CSV table of C-alpha atoms in Angstrom, one decimal:
chain,number,residue,atom,x,y,z
M,475,GLN,CA,4.5,-145.1,-2.1
M,476,ILE,CA,7.8,-143.3,-2.4
M,477,PRO,CA,10.5,-144.9,-4.6
M,478,GLN,CA,13.6,-145.9,-2.7
M,479,SER,CA,15.8,-143.9,-5.0
M,480,VAL,CA,13.9,-140.7,-4.0
M,481,ILE,CA,14.3,-141.5,-0.3
M,482,GLU,CA,18.0,-142.1,-0.8
M,483,ASP,CA,18.4,-138.8,-2.7
M,484,ALA,CA,16.7,-136.9,0.1
M,485,SER,CA,19.0,-138.5,2.6
M,486,VAL,CA,22.1,-137.6,0.7
M,487,LEU,CA,21.0,-133.9,0.4
M,488,ALA,CA,20.2,-133.8,4.1
M,489,ARG,CA,23.6,-135.2,5.0
M,490,GLU,CA,25.3,-132.7,2.8
M,491,LEU,CA,23.5,-129.8,4.5
M,492,TYR,CA,23.3,-130.9,8.1
M,493,GLY,CA,25.9,-133.7,8.6
M,494,ASP,CA,25.4,-135.2,12.1
M,495,TYR,CA,22.8,-132.8,13.3
M,496,GLN,CA,20.1,-135.5,13.5
M,497,GLN,CA,17.1,-133.3,14.3
M,498,ASP,CA,17.8,-130.9,11.3
M,499,TYR,CA,18.6,-133.9,9.1
M,500,ASN,CA,15.3,-135.7,9.9
M,501,ALA,CA,13.3,-132.5,9.5
M,502,PHE,CA,14.8,-131.8,6.1
M,503,VAL,CA,14.3,-135.3,4.8
M,504,TYR,CA,10.7,-135.2,6.0
M,505,GLN,CA,10.1,-131.9,4.3
M,506,LEU,CA,11.6,-133.1,1.0
M,507,LEU,CA,9.5,-136.3,0.9
M,508,ASN,CA,6.4,-134.5,2.0
M,509,THR,CA,6.8,-132.0,-0.8
M,510,TYR,CA,7.5,-134.7,-3.3
M,511,ILE,CA,4.2,-136.5,-2.5
M,512,GLU,CA,2.3,-133.2,-2.9
M,513,VAL,CA,3.9,-132.1,-6.2
M,514,LYS,CA,4.6,-135.4,-8.1
M,515,GLU,CA,1.3,-135.2,-10.0
M,516,LYS,CA,1.6,-131.5,-10.9
M,517,ASP,CA,3.1,-129.7,-13.9
M,518,CYS,CA,4.3,-126.6,-12.1
M,519,VAL,CA,5.1,-125.5,-8.6
M,520,LEU,CA,5.5,-122.0,-7.3
M,521,ILE,CA,7.8,-121.7,-4.3
M,522,PHE,CA,7.1,-118.5,-2.3
M,523,ASN,CA,9.9,-116.6,-0.5
M,524,PRO,CA,8.4,-114.0,1.8
M,525,GLY,CA,9.8,-110.6,2.5
M,526,GLY,CA,10.5,-109.1,6.0
M,527,TRP,CA,11.9,-111.6,8.4
M,528,GLY,CA,11.0,-114.6,6.3
M,529,SER,CA,8.4,-116.2,8.6
M,530,THR,CA,5.2,-115.0,6.7
M,531,LEU,CA,3.2,-117.7,5.0
M,532,LEU,CA,1.7,-116.9,1.6
M,533,GLU,CA,-1.8,-116.8,2.9
M,534,ASN,CA,-0.8,-113.9,5.2
M,535,SER,CA,0.9,-111.9,2.4
M,536,SER,CA,-2.1,-110.2,0.8
M,537,ALA,CA,-0.1,-108.9,-2.2
M,538,TRP,CA,1.5,-112.1,-3.2
M,539,TYR,CA,-1.5,-114.2,-2.3
M,540,ASP,CA,-3.4,-112.4,-5.0
M,541,ILE,CA,-0.4,-112.6,-7.4
M,542,SER,CA,-0.1,-116.3,-6.8
M,543,ARG,CA,-3.8,-116.8,-7.6
M,544,GLY,CA,-3.4,-114.8,-10.8
M,545,ILE,CA,-0.4,-116.9,-11.8
M,546,ARG,CA,-2.2,-120.2,-11.2
M,547,THR,CA,-5.2,-119.0,-13.2
M,548,GLU,CA,-2.9,-118.1,-16.1
M,549,LEU,CA,-1.2,-121.5,-15.9
M,550,ASP,CA,-4.5,-123.2,-15.7
M,551,GLY,CA,-5.5,-121.5,-18.9
M,552,LEU,CA,-2.3,-122.7,-20.6
M,553,GLY,CA,-3.1,-126.3,-19.5
M,554,TYR,CA,-0.8,-126.7,-16.6
M,555,SER,CA,-1.8,-128.0,-13.2
M,556,SER,CA,-0.1,-126.1,-10.4
M,557,MET,CA,0.3,-125.6,-6.7
M,558,VAL,CA,2.1,-123.3,-4.3
M,559,VAL,CA,4.7,-124.2,-1.6
M,560,ASP,CA,5.9,-121.9,1.1
M,561,TYR,CA,9.6,-121.6,1.8
M,562,ARG,CA,9.4,-120.4,5.4
M,563,ARG,CA,13.1,-119.7,6.0
M,564,THR,CA,12.8,-118.2,9.5
M,565,SER,CA,11.3,-119.7,12.6
M,566,LYS,CA,9.4,-117.3,14.9
M,567,SER,CA,12.0,-117.2,17.7
M,568,ILE,CA,14.9,-115.1,18.9
M,569,ARG,CA,17.4,-117.5,17.5
M,570,GLY,CA,15.5,-117.5,14.1
M,571,ALA,CA,15.5,-113.7,14.0
M,572,ILE,CA,19.3,-113.5,14.8
M,573,ASN,CA,20.0,-116.0,12.1
M,574,GLU,CA,18.0,-114.1,9.6
M,575,PHE,CA,19.7,-110.8,10.5
M,576,VAL,CA,23.1,-112.4,9.9
M,577,GLU,CA,22.0,-113.9,6.6
M,578,ILE,CA,20.6,-110.6,5.3
M,579,PHE,CA,24.0,-108.9,5.5
M,580,ARG,CA,25.7,-111.9,3.8
M,581,GLU,CA,22.9,-112.0,1.2
M,582,TYR,CA,21.6,-115.4,2.3
M,583,PRO,CA,24.3,-117.9,1.3
M,584,THR,CA,23.0,-120.7,3.6
M,585,LYS,CA,19.3,-120.2,3.0
M,586,ALA,CA,19.8,-119.9,-0.8
M,587,ASP,CA,21.8,-123.1,-0.8
M,588,ASN,CA,19.1,-124.8,1.2
M,589,LEU,CA,16.3,-123.8,-1.2
M,590,ALA,CA,18.5,-124.7,-4.3
M,591,SER,CA,18.8,-128.2,-2.8
M,592,ARG,CA,15.1,-128.5,-2.6
M,593,VAL,CA,14.6,-127.2,-6.2
M,594,ASN,CA,17.2,-129.7,-7.5
M,595,PHE,CA,15.6,-132.5,-5.6
M,596,LEU,CA,12.2,-131.9,-7.1
M,597,THR,CA,13.3,-131.4,-10.7
M,598,ARG,CA,15.5,-134.4,-10.4
M,599,ASN,CA,12.8,-136.7,-9.1
M,600,VAL,CA,9.6,-135.4,-10.8
M,601,PRO,CA,10.1,-135.6,-14.6
M,602,GLU,CA,8.9,-132.6,-16.5
M,603,LEU,CA,8.1,-130.6,-13.4
M,604,LYS,CA,8.6,-126.8,-13.8
M,605,ILE,CA,9.3,-124.6,-10.8
M,606,ILE,CA,8.8,-120.9,-10.3
M,607,VAL,CA,10.9,-119.5,-7.5
M,608,ALA,CA,9.0,-116.4,-6.3
M,609,GLY,CA,10.6,-113.7,-4.2
M,610,GLU,CA,9.0,-110.8,-2.3
M,611,SER,CA,11.3,-107.9,-1.2
M,612,ASN,CA,14.2,-109.5,0.8
M,613,GLY,CA,13.0,-112.9,-0.4
M,614,SER,CA,13.9,-111.8,-4.0
M,615,VAL,CA,17.6,-111.9,-2.9
M,616,ILE,CA,17.3,-115.6,-2.2
M,617,SER,CA,15.4,-116.2,-5.4
M,618,ASP,CA,18.1,-114.4,-7.4
M,619,ARG,CA,20.9,-116.5,-5.8
M,620,VAL,CA,19.0,-119.7,-6.4
M,621,MET,CA,18.6,-118.7,-10.1
M,622,VAL,CA,22.4,-118.3,-10.4
M,623,MET,CA,22.8,-121.8,-9.1
M,624,MET,CA,20.0,-123.1,-11.4
M,625,GLN,CA,21.2,-121.3,-14.6
M,626,ASP,CA,21.8,-124.7,-16.3
M,627,ASN,CA,18.4,-126.1,-15.3
M,628,PRO,CA,15.9,-125.0,-18.0
M,629,ARG,CA,12.9,-126.1,-15.9
M,630,VAL,CA,13.4,-123.4,-13.2
M,631,TYR,CA,12.1,-119.9,-13.5
M,632,SER,CA,11.8,-116.9,-11.1
M,633,ILE,CA,9.4,-114.0,-10.5
M,634,GLN,CA,10.7,-111.3,-8.1
M,635,THR,CA,9.1,-108.1,-6.8
M,636,GLY,CA,10.7,-105.2,-5.0
M,637,PRO,CA,14.3,-106.3,-4.4
M,638,PRO,CA,16.2,-104.2,-1.8
M,639,PHE,CA,18.3,-101.4,-3.1
M,640,TRP,CA,21.6,-102.9,-1.7
M,641,HIS,CA,21.3,-106.1,-3.7
M,642,ARG,CA,23.0,-106.1,-7.1
M,643,GLN,CA,20.6,-108.2,-9.1
M,644,ASN,CA,21.8,-110.7,-11.6
M,645,THR,CA,20.2,-110.4,-15.0
M,646,LEU,CA,19.4,-114.0,-16.1
M,647,GLU,CA,17.2,-115.7,-18.5
M,648,ARG,CA,14.0,-117.2,-17.2
M,649,THR,CA,13.7,-114.4,-14.5
M,650,LEU,CA,11.2,-111.6,-14.3
M,651,LEU,CA,12.2,-108.8,-12.0
M,652,LEU,CA,9.6,-106.1,-11.0
M,653,ASN,CA,11.0,-103.1,-9.2
M,654,ASN,CA,8.2,-100.7,-10.2
M,655,ASN,CA,4.5,-101.3,-9.8
M,656,GLY,CA,3.6,-98.9,-12.6
M,657,ILE,CA,1.9,-96.5,-10.3
M,658,THR,CA,4.5,-95.2,-7.8
M,659,PRO,CA,8.3,-95.7,-8.1
M,660,ASP,CA,9.5,-98.3,-5.5
M,661,SER,CA,11.4,-96.2,-2.9
M,662,PHE,CA,12.8,-99.3,-1.3
M,663,SER,CA,14.2,-100.7,-4.5
M,664,ARG,CA,15.5,-97.3,-5.6
M,665,GLY,CA,17.1,-96.6,-2.2
M,666,ASP,CA,15.0,-93.4,-1.9
M,667,VAL,CA,15.7,-92.9,1.8
M,668,VAL,CA,14.2,-89.4,1.8
M,669,SER,CA,10.8,-90.6,0.6
M,670,MET,CA,10.8,-93.5,3.1
M,671,VAL,CA,11.7,-91.3,6.1
M,672,GLY,CA,9.2,-88.6,5.0
M,673,ALA,CA,6.3,-91.1,4.6
M,674,SER,CA,7.2,-92.8,7.9
M,675,ALA,CA,7.3,-89.4,9.7
M,676,LYS,CA,3.9,-88.3,8.3
M,677,ALA,CA,2.3,-91.6,9.3
M,678,LEU,CA,3.9,-91.4,12.8
M,679,PHE,CA,2.4,-88.0,13.5
M,680,GLY,CA,-0.9,-88.6,11.8
M,681,PHE,CA,-0.4,-86.4,8.8
M,682,SER,CA,-0.8,-89.0,6.1
M,683,SER,CA,-4.0,-89.2,4.1
M,684,PRO,CA,-5.9,-92.5,3.6
M,685,GLU,CA,-4.6,-92.7,0.0
M,686,GLU,CA,-1.0,-92.5,1.4
M,687,ASP,CA,-1.6,-95.2,4.0
M,688,ASP,CA,-0.7,-98.0,1.6
M,689,PRO,CA,0.7,-101.4,2.5
M,690,GLY,CA,4.1,-100.6,1.1
M,691,ARG,CA,6.1,-101.0,4.3
M,692,ILE,CA,9.4,-102.4,5.5
M,693,LEU,CA,9.3,-104.5,8.7
M,694,PHE,CA,5.8,-103.0,9.3
M,695,TYR,CA,6.9,-99.7,10.8
M,696,LEU,CA,8.9,-98.1,8.0
M,697,ARG,CA,6.8,-96.8,5.1
M,698,ALA,CA,8.2,-97.3,1.6
M,699,PRO,CA,6.0,-95.6,-1.0
M,700,GLY,CA,5.7,-97.8,-4.1
M,701,HIS,CA,6.9,-101.0,-2.4
M,702,ASP,CA,3.6,-102.6,-3.1
M,703,TYR,CA,2.8,-105.0,-5.9
M,704,ARG,CA,-0.7,-106.2,-6.6
M,705,TRP,CA,-2.1,-108.4,-9.3
M,706,HIS,CA,-4.7,-105.9,-10.3
M,707,TYR,CA,-2.1,-103.2,-11.1
M,708,PRO,CA,-1.9,-103.2,-14.9
M,709,ALA,CA,1.9,-103.2,-15.0
M,710,VAL,CA,2.2,-106.1,-12.6
M,711,TYR,CA,-0.5,-108.1,-14.3
M,712,SER,CA,0.7,-107.5,-17.9
M,713,GLU,CA,4.4,-108.2,-17.1
M,714,ILE,CA,3.7,-111.5,-15.3
M,715,THR,CA,1.2,-112.6,-17.9
M,716,GLN,CA,3.6,-111.9,-20.7
M,717,PHE,CA,6.4,-113.7,-18.9
M,718,LEU,CA,4.3,-116.9,-18.4
M,719,HIS,CA,3.1,-117.0,-22.0
M,720,GLN,CA,6.6,-116.5,-23.3
M,721,ASN,CA,8.2,-119.2,-21.1
M,722,PHE,CA,5.5,-121.7,-20.8
M,723,GLY,CA,3.1,-121.4,-23.7
M,724,LEU,CA,0.3,-123.9,-24.2
M,725,LYS,CA,1.0,-127.3,-22.8
M,726,VAL,CA,1.5,-129.9,-25.5
M,727,VAL,CA,-0.5,-133.0,-24.8
M,728,ASP,CA,0.3,-136.2,-26.6
M,729,THR,CA,-2.7,-137.7,-28.4
M,730,TYR,CA,-2.9,-141.3,-29.3
M,731,PHE,CA,-5.4,-142.7,-31.9
M,732,ASP,CA,-6.6,-146.2,-32.2
M,733,TYR,CA,-7.1,-147.5,-35.7
């Protein structure tokens, strides 16, 4: 059920990335073709890049799970069929954690290239498909790098929340960057170390109130006030909704009449 040209394209991309590493080559081809089957009848696909170590699935990210549902509801209202795909960049192993640690300090050259290849493959083989590359926290760094590579591809967009303070974000068209949830300034994006250390110390010694015990955390243990983006926050909802309406608009459907 998959055209031979699509299979050959997947094979070429896998060879470029992994060469003679047969196990990685086979896995990449399988993933590309599997994703192709899932999305070939859709109008839009959201690819989720998690924060932290990069092993969290969307269903386990409470903030972005709600955001993704909101995005899909808005797209549905505009006439677009959509689905979500996880980009799980890190395996849950010591080797995977070490690799992620190295990539963080290099700002993800390898993993961004890997994702860009997937995006190129899908837009090349699924006509009219639009892709939203979503990024949460550290995952926004990858999304940003992918958008630099995709700047000449008008069918690729990006929504990013809470990028780390050390990353110099590229300002590009078709990208929505949220570094403030409209309620509390994002201490992680601002590099407000004093606020992060203070909030972490209060939580450690049991001095934080229930209101301060929010899910804005870095690697679970370090508290980061404001590093929390929820669909029901007015600023988050309004910014994303406006971005979708500006860049997608109502889907135009060809209508044919018999006379």
